Amino acid sequence: MSDQPKGLKKGLTHYGDQGFSLFLRKAFIKGAGYTDDALDRPVIGITNTGSSYNPCHGNMPQLLEAVKRGIMLAGGLPMDFPTISVHESFSAPTSMYLRNLMSMDTEELVRAQPMDAVVLIGGCDKTVPAQLMGAASAGIPAIQLITGSMLTGSHRGERVGACTDCRRYWGKYRADEIDDQEIADVNNQLVASVGTCSVMGTASTMACVAEALGMTVPGGASPPAVTADRIRIAEQTGAQAVELARQGLTIDKILTPAAFENALRVLLAIGGSTNGIVHLTAIAGRMGIDIDLAGLDRLGRETPVLLDLKPSGQHYMEDFHHAGGMATLLRELKPLLRLEAMTVTGRTLGEEIERAGEGFNQDVVRPFDRPIYPQGGLAVLRGNLAPGGAIIKQSAADPTLMEHEGRAVVFENSADLAARIDSDELDVTADDILVLKNIGPKGAPGMPEAGYIPIPRKLARAGVKDIVRVSDGRMSGTAFGTIVLHVTPEAAVGGPLAHVRNGDRIRLSVKDREIALLVSDEELAKRSAEHPVVEPTAERGYRKLFLQTVTQADQGVDFDFLRAVKNTGRAPEDR
Ligand code: FES
């Protein structure tokens, strides 16, 4: 047994007299009516990320109650505390700008306040990555609780859910296929309850990835937010947190290279969001583990997409839950998984798959030999346009565009795009390649999800549904199309993307994993010398910190000073 201080005795405030520090702490907490018996229990912190600005966490009161019940049933003392909460639609300029701030908030509050383990409650896209990043750095036993997905709605007899259907209906509206009344009607139906987006967007991706990492109780990824199953998971999570504290099962024993390899496999097999790579890279970086993009691409070639969820397939998260959730998927993927990876239950992933028992007939998770898509959803591209790599979600792309050469139609930044994309004067055809610069980590800043460049209105009206698009930004996991993202290095730091001009030829070959600018090195060097890039700066505050320290997509867009000091491994590991 470790003789480190436990419970309320941990991390005493420095007054120069430890006994007095504890005496004072207990005096204050007793002001809230606690007994010595309660205060002698293992203390379990709970991050309360409820916020009126975050409907994806709208079930927080019910979750908190159930987590606390679980903790107390297991003999612990629950202590919830607020942290930053980030919602996609209420975070300007973009939620990604705030992810690292939330991770710092989580890390420092977990470290500063006395707790033997922490329950992280998150759901909306950036929250789970931020919490796992923070907890990884804080180093104490931690367990993730997902808020759960929203229910689906119904519009004129058609099932709808955020946010793949949001984009689809908005696309119809832009193309004048539906009128003002219908777009207003559908707006009422897209989000039918509190909870996270109901398709395989970033929130669902990170929920599945968190379970694959071993950071949730089994079955923690899929129950919708408003169901009894979700509340039961919350109670179990609370109880398991007490066990984690008793066993001293710290997060470093769970977040190993094997766990990240499993997470990458699952990311590929669920047709997960491209954002999942950025977040996994950042979380792994906190443990000193590098995510190897070449290795990820190798995994992608052997890992089929099995989960039939929008936007790659047809179902929604609640259907995945009814089909058995992650147990069903992991059972199919078992031959590819690192079964020895430890989980928060104290058992390995392989043991948990065994405990989940036999599967049953369902049509949401395909059998391994009858996949929805033969390779993993994501492919890593390289070439002179992206020396540090780029990503395409091939499972959500138009197969006819994945081997394509076209003329670049360039937008210098988001404002330029907004000003010209719908102009009838825009010189563009369906064979062209739209290029958007300066939406990378430093460019926007915060690498917004603006990589889903809209189809120019004149092409949309003519019935064009997809066109090749290239940018240094991200896109929502709920989006679809032949879209090359995360071009690294970004334009704002002088990457080759900065020097693309209208009319240049670009070649995309997903088969060869290539994104090439068909312009000579000499010409690119000349352009660079004539128009050197000046990196963006800020005078003060968080923006200054962000612009000075944020890393590129291949480093997870984390701040450079937050990454682990020592390198401890890579994922996937060489075989
Ligand atoms: Fe929160 Fe989609 S907006 S998960």
Coordinates of C-alpha atoms and ligand atoms in Angstrom, one line a residue:
M1 CA 0.0 0.0 0.0
S2 CA 1.3 3.4 -0.8
D3 CA 1.8 5.8 2.1
Q4 CA 0.8 8.8 0.0
P5 CA -1.9 10.9 1.7
K6 CA -5.5 9.9 0.7
G7 CA -8.9 11.5 0.6
L8 CA -9.2 14.9 2.3
K9 CA -5.6 14.7 3.4
K10 CA -4.3 15.0 -0.2
G11 CA -2.8 18.2 -1.6
L12 CA -3.1 20.4 1.4
T13 CA -2.9 24.1 1.0
H14 CA 0.5 25.4 2.0
Y15 CA 0.3 27.3 5.3
G16 CA 3.6 26.0 6.6
D17 CA 1.8 23.7 9.1
Q18 CA 0.3 20.5 7.5
G19 CA -1.8 19.8 10.7
F20 CA -3.3 23.2 10.6
S21 CA -4.0 23.0 6.9
L22 CA -6.0 19.8 7.4
F23 CA -7.7 21.3 10.5
L24 CA -8.8 24.3 8.5
R25 CA -9.9 22.3 5.5
K26 CA -12.1 20.1 7.6
A27 CA -13.5 23.1 9.4
F28 CA -14.6 24.6 6.1
I29 CA -16.1 21.5 4.6
K30 CA -17.9 20.8 7.9
G31 CA -19.7 24.1 7.3
A32 CA -21.5 22.2 4.5
G33 CA -22.7 19.7 7.0
Y34 CA -20.3 16.7 6.5
T35 CA -19.5 14.3 9.3
D36 CA -16.1 12.9 10.1
D37 CA -17.3 9.5 8.9
A38 CA -18.1 10.9 5.4
L39 CA -14.9 12.8 5.3
D40 CA -12.8 9.7 6.0
R41 CA -14.1 7.9 2.8
P42 CA -12.3 7.8 -0.5
V43 CA -13.0 11.1 -2.1
I44 CA -14.2 10.9 -5.7
G45 CA -14.2 14.1 -7.7
I46 CA -16.8 14.6 -10.4
T47 CA -16.5 17.1 -13.2
N48 CA -19.8 18.9 -13.5
T49 CA -19.9 20.2 -17.1
G50 CA -23.6 21.2 -17.1
S51 CA -24.2 24.6 -18.7
S52 CA -27.2 26.4 -20.1
Y53 CA -25.1 26.9 -23.2
N54 CA -24.5 23.1 -23.6
P55 CA -27.7 21.1 -24.4
C56 CA -25.5 18.1 -25.2
H57 CA -25.0 18.0 -21.5
G58 CA -28.6 18.7 -20.6
N59 CA -29.0 15.5 -18.6
M60 CA -26.2 16.5 -16.2
P61 CA -28.4 16.8 -13.1
Q62 CA -29.6 13.2 -13.6
L63 CA -26.1 11.9 -14.3
L64 CA -24.7 13.6 -11.3
E65 CA -27.3 12.1 -9.0
A66 CA -26.7 8.6 -10.4
V67 CA -22.9 8.9 -10.2
K68 CA -23.1 10.1 -6.6
R69 CA -25.5 7.2 -5.8
G70 CA -22.9 4.8 -7.2
I71 CA -20.1 6.4 -5.3
M72 CA -22.0 6.3 -2.0
L73 CA -23.2 2.7 -2.5
A74 CA -19.5 1.7 -2.9
G75 CA -18.5 3.6 0.2
G76 CA -17.0 6.7 -1.3
L77 CA -17.6 10.4 -0.9
P78 CA -18.7 12.2 -4.1
M79 CA -17.5 15.8 -4.6
D80 CA -18.6 17.4 -7.8
F81 CA -17.0 20.6 -9.1
P82 CA -17.6 22.8 -12.2
T83 CA -15.2 23.0 -15.1
I84 CA -15.4 24.7 -18.4
S85 CA -18.1 23.3 -20.7
V86 CA -17.8 23.7 -24.5
H87 CA -20.6 23.2 -27.0
E88 CA -20.0 23.3 -30.8
S89 CA -22.6 25.9 -31.6
F90 CA -21.8 28.3 -28.7
S91 CA -18.1 28.6 -28.9
A92 CA -16.7 31.4 -31.1
P93 CA -14.5 31.3 -33.1
T94 CA -14.6 27.5 -32.8
S95 CA -14.9 25.0 -30.0
M96 CA -11.4 23.7 -30.9
Y97 CA -10.0 27.1 -29.8
L98 CA -11.2 26.2 -26.3
R99 CA -10.4 22.5 -26.1
N100 CA -6.9 23.0 -24.7
L101 CA -8.2 25.6 -22.2
M102 CA -10.7 23.1 -20.9
S103 CA -8.0 20.4 -20.7
M104 CA -5.9 22.8 -18.6
D105 CA -8.9 23.6 -16.4
T106 CA -9.6 19.9 -15.9
E107 CA -6.0 19.0 -15.2
E108 CA -5.3 21.8 -12.7
L109 CA -8.6 21.3 -10.8
V110 CA -8.1 17.6 -10.6
R111 CA -4.6 18.2 -9.3
A112 CA -5.4 21.1 -7.0
Q113 CA -8.4 19.6 -5.2
P114 CA -8.2 16.5 -3.0
M115 CA -9.6 13.4 -4.7
D116 CA -8.6 9.8 -4.9
A117 CA -10.2 9.3 -8.3
V118 CA -12.2 11.5 -10.8
V119 CA -15.3 10.9 -12.8
L120 CA -15.1 12.9 -16.0
I121 CA -18.5 13.7 -17.4
G122 CA -18.4 14.8 -21.0
G123 CA -20.1 14.4 -24.3
C124 CA -20.1 17.3 -26.8
D125 CA -17.3 17.0 -29.2
K126 CA -14.4 18.7 -27.5
T127 CA -15.3 17.9 -23.9
V128 CA -14.2 14.2 -23.8
P129 CA -10.9 14.9 -25.5
A130 CA -10.2 17.8 -23.2
Q131 CA -11.1 15.8 -20.1
L132 CA -8.9 12.8 -21.2
M133 CA -6.0 15.1 -22.0
G134 CA -6.3 16.8 -18.6
A135 CA -6.8 13.6 -16.7
A136 CA -3.8 12.0 -18.5
S137 CA -1.6 14.9 -17.4
A138 CA -3.0 14.9 -13.8
G139 CA -2.2 11.2 -13.5
I140 CA -4.7 10.0 -10.9
P141 CA -7.2 7.2 -11.4
A142 CA -9.9 8.5 -13.8
I143 CA -13.0 7.2 -15.5
Q144 CA -15.0 8.7 -18.3
L145 CA -18.8 9.0 -18.3
I146 CA -20.4 10.0 -21.6
T147 CA -23.6 12.1 -21.5
G148 CA -25.1 10.0 -24.3
S149 CA -26.6 10.8 -27.7
M150 CA -29.9 12.7 -28.4
L151 CA -33.0 10.9 -29.7
T152 CA -33.9 11.1 -33.4
G153 CA -36.8 13.3 -34.6
S154 CA -39.2 13.0 -37.5
H155 CA -39.9 15.4 -40.3
R156 CA -42.8 14.7 -42.6
G157 CA -42.4 11.0 -42.0
E158 CA -38.7 10.9 -42.4
R159 CA -36.4 10.1 -39.5
V160 CA -33.9 12.9 -38.9
G161 CA -31.1 13.7 -36.5
A162 CA -28.3 16.2 -35.9
C163 CA -26.3 16.9 -37.7
T164 CA -25.8 15.0 -41.0
D165 CA -29.5 15.7 -41.7
C166 CA -28.9 19.4 -40.8
R167 CA -26.4 19.6 -43.6
R168 CA -28.5 17.6 -46.0
Y169 CA -31.5 19.8 -45.5
W170 CA -29.5 23.0 -45.6
G171 CA -28.0 21.8 -48.9
K172 CA -31.5 21.3 -50.2
Y173 CA -32.5 24.8 -49.1
R174 CA -29.4 26.3 -50.7
A175 CA -30.3 24.5 -53.9
D176 CA -33.9 25.9 -53.7
E177 CA -35.3 22.4 -53.4
I178 CA -37.2 23.3 -50.2
D179 CA -38.7 26.6 -49.0
D180 CA -38.5 28.8 -45.9
Q181 CA -41.4 27.0 -44.2
E182 CA -39.9 23.6 -44.6
I183 CA -36.4 24.6 -43.4
A184 CA -38.1 26.1 -40.3
D185 CA -40.1 22.9 -39.7
V186 CA -37.1 20.7 -40.0
N187 CA -35.2 23.0 -37.6
N188 CA -37.7 21.9 -34.8
Q189 CA -37.1 18.2 -35.4
L190 CA -33.3 17.8 -35.9
V191 CA -32.5 17.7 -32.2
A192 CA -35.3 15.8 -30.5
S193 CA -33.9 15.7 -27.0
V194 CA -30.9 16.7 -24.9
G195 CA -27.7 14.7 -25.7
T196 CA -25.0 14.6 -28.2
C197 CA -25.4 14.4 -32.0
S198 CA -27.1 11.2 -33.0
V199 CA -24.9 10.2 -35.9
M200 CA -21.2 9.2 -36.0
G201 CA -19.9 12.7 -35.5
T202 CA -17.1 13.6 -33.2
A203 CA -19.1 13.2 -30.0
S204 CA -20.2 9.6 -30.9
T205 CA -16.7 8.9 -32.2
M206 CA -15.0 10.0 -29.0
A207 CA -17.6 8.0 -27.0
C208 CA -16.7 4.8 -28.8
V209 CA -13.0 5.7 -28.7
A210 CA -13.2 6.3 -24.9
E211 CA -14.7 2.8 -24.4
A212 CA -12.1 1.3 -26.8
L213 CA -9.3 3.0 -24.8
G214 CA -10.7 1.2 -21.7
M215 CA -11.7 4.5 -20.0
T216 CA -15.4 3.8 -19.6
V217 CA -17.3 1.0 -18.0
P218 CA -18.3 -1.7 -20.6
G219 CA -21.2 -0.4 -22.6
G220 CA -20.5 3.2 -21.7
A221 CA -20.4 4.6 -25.2
S222 CA -23.9 4.0 -26.7
P223 CA -26.9 4.5 -24.3
P224 CA -28.8 7.7 -25.4
A225 CA -28.8 10.6 -22.9
V226 CA -32.4 10.2 -21.8
T227 CA -32.6 6.5 -21.2
A228 CA -32.5 4.4 -18.1
D229 CA -29.5 2.6 -19.5
R230 CA -27.6 5.8 -19.4
I231 CA -28.5 6.5 -15.8
R232 CA -27.5 2.9 -14.9
I233 CA -24.1 3.4 -16.6
A234 CA -23.7 6.6 -14.5
E235 CA -24.4 4.7 -11.3
Q236 CA -21.9 1.9 -12.3
T237 CA -19.3 4.6 -13.2
G238 CA -19.6 6.1 -9.8
A239 CA -19.1 2.7 -8.1
Q240 CA -16.2 1.8 -10.3
A241 CA -14.5 5.1 -9.5
V242 CA -14.4 4.0 -5.9
E243 CA -12.8 0.7 -6.9
L244 CA -10.3 2.6 -9.1
A245 CA -9.3 4.7 -6.0
R246 CA -9.0 1.6 -3.8
Q247 CA -6.9 -0.3 -6.3
G248 CA -4.8 2.8 -7.2
L249 CA -5.3 2.0 -10.9
T250 CA -3.9 5.2 -12.3
I251 CA -4.6 6.4 -15.8
D252 CA -1.1 5.6 -17.1
K253 CA -1.9 1.9 -16.7
I254 CA -4.8 2.2 -19.1
L255 CA -3.7 4.8 -21.6
T256 CA -0.9 2.6 -23.1
P257 CA 0.2 2.2 -26.7
A258 CA -2.0 -0.9 -26.9
A259 CA -5.0 1.1 -25.8
F260 CA -4.3 3.7 -28.4
E261 CA -3.9 1.1 -31.1
N262 CA -7.3 -0.3 -30.1
A263 CA -8.8 3.2 -30.2
L264 CA -7.4 3.7 -33.7
R265 CA -8.9 0.4 -34.9
V266 CA -12.2 1.3 -33.5
L267 CA -12.0 4.8 -35.1
L268 CA -11.5 3.2 -38.4
A269 CA -14.1 0.5 -38.0
I270 CA -16.9 2.9 -37.0
G271 CA -16.2 5.3 -39.9
G272 CA -15.3 7.8 -37.2
S273 CA -14.8 11.5 -37.4
T274 CA -11.5 12.8 -38.8
N275 CA -11.4 14.9 -35.6
G276 CA -10.8 11.6 -33.7
I277 CA -7.3 11.5 -35.1
V278 CA -6.4 15.0 -33.9
H279 CA -7.9 14.3 -30.4
L280 CA -6.3 10.9 -30.0
T281 CA -2.9 12.4 -31.1
A282 CA -3.4 15.1 -28.4
I283 CA -4.4 12.6 -25.6
A284 CA -1.6 10.2 -26.5
G285 CA 0.9 13.2 -26.5
R286 CA 0.0 13.8 -22.9
M287 CA 1.2 10.3 -22.1
G288 CA 4.4 10.8 -24.3
I289 CA 3.0 8.5 -27.0
D290 CA 3.3 9.4 -30.7
I291 CA 0.5 8.5 -33.0
D292 CA 2.2 7.2 -36.2
L293 CA 0.2 8.4 -39.2
A294 CA 1.9 5.8 -41.5
G295 CA 1.0 3.1 -39.0
L296 CA -2.6 4.5 -38.9
D297 CA -2.8 4.2 -42.6
R298 CA -1.5 0.6 -42.4
L299 CA -4.3 -0.2 -39.8
G300 CA -6.7 1.5 -42.2
R301 CA -5.9 -0.9 -45.0
E302 CA -6.7 -3.9 -42.8
T303 CA -9.7 -2.6 -40.8
P304 CA -13.0 -2.5 -42.6
V305 CA -15.9 -0.1 -41.7
L306 CA -18.4 -2.3 -39.8
L307 CA -20.7 0.2 -38.3
D308 CA -23.6 1.2 -40.5
L309 CA -24.2 4.7 -39.1
K310 CA -24.6 8.1 -40.8
P311 CA -22.8 9.8 -42.4
S312 CA -21.0 6.7 -43.8
G313 CA -24.1 4.4 -43.4
Q314 CA -27.8 4.7 -42.6
H315 CA -28.5 4.2 -38.8
Y316 CA -28.3 6.4 -35.7
M317 CA -26.6 6.0 -32.3
E318 CA -29.7 4.8 -30.6
D319 CA -29.9 1.9 -33.2
F320 CA -26.2 1.1 -32.4
H321 CA -27.2 0.9 -28.7
H322 CA -30.1 -1.4 -29.5
A323 CA -27.7 -3.6 -31.5
G324 CA -25.6 -4.2 -28.4
G325 CA -23.3 -1.1 -28.7
M326 CA -19.6 -1.5 -28.5
A327 CA -19.7 -5.1 -27.3
T328 CA -21.1 -6.1 -30.7
L329 CA -18.4 -4.1 -32.5
L330 CA -15.5 -5.3 -30.4
R331 CA -16.6 -8.9 -30.8
E332 CA -16.3 -8.5 -34.6
L333 CA -13.0 -6.7 -34.4
K334 CA -11.5 -9.0 -31.8
P335 CA -8.9 -10.7 -34.1
L336 CA -7.4 -7.2 -34.7
L337 CA -7.4 -5.9 -31.2
R338 CA -4.7 -5.8 -28.5
L339 CA -6.7 -7.8 -26.0
E340 CA -4.2 -7.4 -23.2
A341 CA -5.0 -3.7 -22.8
M342 CA -6.1 -2.8 -19.3
T343 CA -9.5 -1.1 -18.7
V344 CA -11.0 0.9 -15.8
T345 CA -12.7 -2.3 -14.5
G346 CA -9.3 -3.8 -13.6
R347 CA -9.9 -6.4 -16.3
T348 CA -8.4 -6.4 -19.8
L349 CA -10.3 -5.5 -23.0
G350 CA -10.2 -9.2 -24.0
E351 CA -11.7 -10.3 -20.7
E352 CA -14.5 -7.7 -21.1
I353 CA -15.3 -9.0 -24.6
E354 CA -15.6 -12.5 -23.1
R355 CA -17.8 -11.3 -20.3
A356 CA -20.1 -9.6 -22.8
G357 CA -21.1 -13.1 -24.0
E358 CA -22.7 -14.1 -27.3
G359 CA -24.0 -11.6 -29.8
F360 CA -27.5 -11.7 -31.5
N361 CA -29.0 -10.9 -34.9
Q362 CA -28.9 -7.2 -35.8
D363 CA -28.2 -5.1 -38.8
V364 CA -26.2 -2.2 -37.5
V365 CA -22.8 -3.8 -37.0
R366 CA -21.8 -5.8 -40.0
P367 CA -19.9 -9.1 -39.7
F368 CA -16.2 -8.7 -40.5
D369 CA -16.5 -10.5 -43.8
R370 CA -19.5 -8.4 -45.0
P371 CA -18.3 -4.8 -44.2
I372 CA -20.0 -1.6 -45.2
Y373 CA -16.7 -0.4 -46.6
P374 CA -13.7 -2.7 -47.2
Q375 CA -11.1 -0.4 -45.7
G376 CA -11.0 1.9 -42.7
G377 CA -13.0 5.1 -43.0
L378 CA -9.9 7.3 -42.9
A379 CA -6.9 7.5 -45.2
V380 CA -3.7 9.4 -44.7
L381 CA -2.5 11.4 -47.7
R382 CA 0.9 12.8 -48.4
G383 CA 2.5 14.8 -51.2
N384 CA 4.1 18.1 -51.9
L385 CA 0.9 19.9 -50.9
A386 CA 0.9 18.2 -47.5
P387 CA 4.5 17.2 -46.5
G388 CA 3.2 16.6 -42.9
G389 CA 0.2 14.7 -44.0
A390 CA -3.5 15.2 -44.7
I391 CA -6.6 13.2 -44.0
I392 CA -9.6 12.1 -46.1
K393 CA -12.7 10.3 -44.8
Q394 CA -12.9 8.0 -47.8
S395 CA -16.0 6.2 -46.4
A396 CA -18.0 9.5 -46.7
A397 CA -16.5 10.5 -50.1
D398 CA -17.8 10.1 -53.6
P399 CA -16.0 7.0 -55.1
T400 CA -15.9 8.7 -58.5
L401 CA -13.9 11.6 -57.2
M402 CA -11.3 9.7 -55.2
E403 CA -8.9 9.5 -58.2
H404 CA -9.2 13.0 -59.6
E405 CA -7.1 15.8 -61.1
G406 CA -8.5 19.3 -61.5
R407 CA -8.0 23.0 -61.6
A408 CA -7.6 24.8 -58.2
V409 CA -10.3 27.4 -57.4
V410 CA -8.7 29.2 -54.4
F411 CA -10.1 31.0 -51.5
E412 CA -7.6 32.9 -49.3
N413 CA -9.6 32.6 -46.0
S414 CA -13.1 32.1 -44.6
A415 CA -14.1 35.7 -45.3
D416 CA -13.0 35.4 -49.0
L417 CA -15.0 32.1 -49.2
A418 CA -18.1 33.7 -47.7
A419 CA -17.8 36.7 -50.1
R420 CA -17.5 34.7 -53.3
I421 CA -18.8 31.1 -53.0
D422 CA -22.3 31.9 -54.0
S423 CA -21.5 34.5 -56.7
D424 CA -22.8 33.7 -60.1
E425 CA -19.5 35.2 -61.3
L426 CA -17.4 32.5 -59.6
D427 CA -15.4 30.7 -62.3
V428 CA -16.0 27.1 -61.2
T429 CA -17.1 23.8 -62.6
A430 CA -17.8 20.4 -61.0
D431 CA -14.4 19.1 -62.1
D432 CA -12.5 21.8 -60.3
I433 CA -10.9 21.5 -56.8
L434 CA -11.9 24.0 -54.2
V435 CA -9.0 25.2 -52.0
L436 CA -9.5 27.0 -48.8
K437 CA -6.4 28.5 -47.0
N438 CA -5.9 29.8 -43.5
I439 CA -8.3 27.7 -41.5
G440 CA -5.6 25.7 -39.7
P441 CA -4.6 25.7 -36.1
K442 CA -3.1 29.2 -36.2
G443 CA -4.8 30.5 -39.3
A444 CA -8.4 30.9 -38.1
P445 CA -7.3 30.4 -35.2
G446 CA -8.4 27.1 -33.7
M447 CA -8.7 25.0 -36.9
P448 CA -12.5 25.5 -37.3
E449 CA -14.7 22.9 -38.9
A450 CA -14.9 25.0 -42.1
G451 CA -13.2 22.3 -44.2
Y452 CA -16.7 21.3 -45.3
I453 CA -16.7 24.0 -48.0
P454 CA -20.2 24.4 -49.4
I455 CA -20.9 23.5 -53.0
P456 CA -20.9 26.8 -54.9
R457 CA -24.6 27.8 -55.2
K458 CA -24.5 27.8 -59.0
L459 CA -23.3 24.2 -59.0
A460 CA -25.7 23.2 -56.2
R461 CA -28.6 24.5 -58.3
A462 CA -27.3 22.5 -61.3
G463 CA -27.6 19.4 -59.1
V464 CA -23.9 18.9 -58.2
K465 CA -23.7 17.0 -54.9
D466 CA -20.0 16.7 -54.4
I467 CA -16.8 18.3 -55.5
V468 CA -13.2 17.8 -54.3
R469 CA -12.3 20.2 -51.5
V470 CA -8.9 20.8 -49.9
S471 CA -8.1 22.8 -46.7
D472 CA -5.9 23.0 -43.6
G473 CA -9.0 23.0 -41.5
R474 CA -11.2 20.3 -40.0
M475 CA -14.7 19.2 -40.7
S476 CA -17.5 18.0 -38.5
G477 CA -17.7 14.2 -38.2
T478 CA -21.3 14.5 -39.3
A479 CA -20.3 15.9 -42.7
F480 CA -19.8 14.0 -45.9
G481 CA -18.0 14.6 -49.3
T482 CA -14.7 14.2 -51.0
I483 CA -12.9 16.5 -48.6
V484 CA -9.2 16.6 -47.9
L485 CA -8.5 18.0 -44.4
H486 CA -5.8 18.8 -41.9
V487 CA -3.2 19.8 -44.7
T488 CA 0.0 20.1 -42.7
P489 CA 1.8 22.4 -42.4
E490 CA -1.0 24.9 -42.6
A491 CA -1.0 28.0 -44.9
A492 CA -0.7 30.4 -42.0
V493 CA 2.8 29.1 -41.1
G494 CA 4.0 29.0 -44.7
G495 CA 3.0 25.5 -45.7
P496 CA 2.8 24.8 -49.5
L497 CA -0.9 25.4 -49.3
A498 CA -0.2 29.1 -48.8
H499 CA 1.2 29.3 -52.3
V500 CA -1.5 27.6 -54.3
R501 CA -3.0 29.9 -57.0
N502 CA -6.1 29.8 -59.1
G503 CA -5.7 27.6 -62.1
D504 CA -2.9 25.4 -60.6
R505 CA -3.5 21.7 -61.1
I506 CA -4.0 19.4 -58.1
R507 CA -4.1 15.6 -58.1
L508 CA -5.9 13.5 -55.5
S509 CA -5.3 9.8 -55.5
V510 CA -6.7 8.0 -52.5
K511 CA -5.5 4.7 -54.0
D512 CA -1.9 6.0 -53.9
R513 CA -2.5 8.1 -50.7
E514 CA -1.4 11.2 -52.6
I515 CA -2.4 14.9 -52.6
A516 CA -0.1 16.6 -55.1
L517 CA 0.2 20.2 -56.3
L518 CA 1.4 19.9 -59.9
V519 CA 3.6 23.0 -59.7
S520 CA 7.5 22.7 -59.7
D521 CA 9.5 23.2 -56.6
E522 CA 11.3 26.1 -58.2
E523 CA 8.0 27.9 -58.9
L524 CA 6.8 27.3 -55.3
A525 CA 10.1 28.6 -53.9
K526 CA 9.7 31.7 -56.1
R527 CA 6.2 32.3 -54.9
S528 CA 7.3 31.9 -51.3
A529 CA 10.1 34.4 -51.8
E530 CA 7.8 36.9 -53.5
H531 CA 5.0 36.6 -50.9
P532 CA 6.5 35.4 -47.6
V533 CA 3.9 34.4 -45.0
V534 CA 3.7 36.4 -41.8
E535 CA 2.4 34.2 -39.0
P536 CA -0.6 35.6 -37.0
T537 CA 0.1 37.1 -33.6
A538 CA -2.0 38.5 -30.8
E539 CA -1.1 41.2 -28.2
R540 CA -2.5 39.6 -25.1
G541 CA -4.5 36.9 -23.3
Y542 CA -5.4 33.4 -24.2
R543 CA -5.2 34.2 -27.9
K544 CA -1.6 35.1 -27.5
L545 CA -0.8 31.9 -25.6
F546 CA -2.7 30.0 -28.3
L547 CA -0.9 31.5 -31.3
Q548 CA 2.5 31.2 -29.6
T549 CA 2.2 27.6 -28.5
V550 CA -0.4 25.6 -30.6
T551 CA 1.0 22.7 -32.6
Q552 CA 0.0 21.5 -36.0
A553 CA -2.6 18.7 -36.7
D554 CA 0.1 16.0 -36.7
Q555 CA 0.8 16.9 -33.0
G556 CA -2.8 17.0 -32.1
V557 CA -3.2 20.8 -32.1
D558 CA -2.2 20.7 -28.4
F559 CA -0.1 23.4 -26.8
D560 CA 3.6 22.5 -27.1
F561 CA 4.1 22.9 -23.3
L562 CA 1.3 20.5 -22.4
R563 CA 2.7 17.5 -24.1
A564 CA 4.5 15.0 -21.8
V565 CA 8.1 15.8 -21.3
K566 CA 9.4 12.3 -22.0
N567 CA 8.6 10.2 -25.0
T568 CA 7.3 6.8 -23.9
G569 CA 6.3 5.0 -27.1
R570 CA 4.2 5.1 -30.2
A571 CA 0.9 3.7 -31.5
P572 CA 0.4 1.6 -33.4
E573 CA 3.6 -0.2 -32.3
D574 CA 5.9 -1.7 -35.0
R575 CA 5.2 -5.3 -35.7
Ligands
FES1 FE1 -22.7 18.6 -29.1 FE2 -23.0 17.7 -31.7 S1 -23.2 19.7 -31.0 S2 -22.3 16.7 -29.9

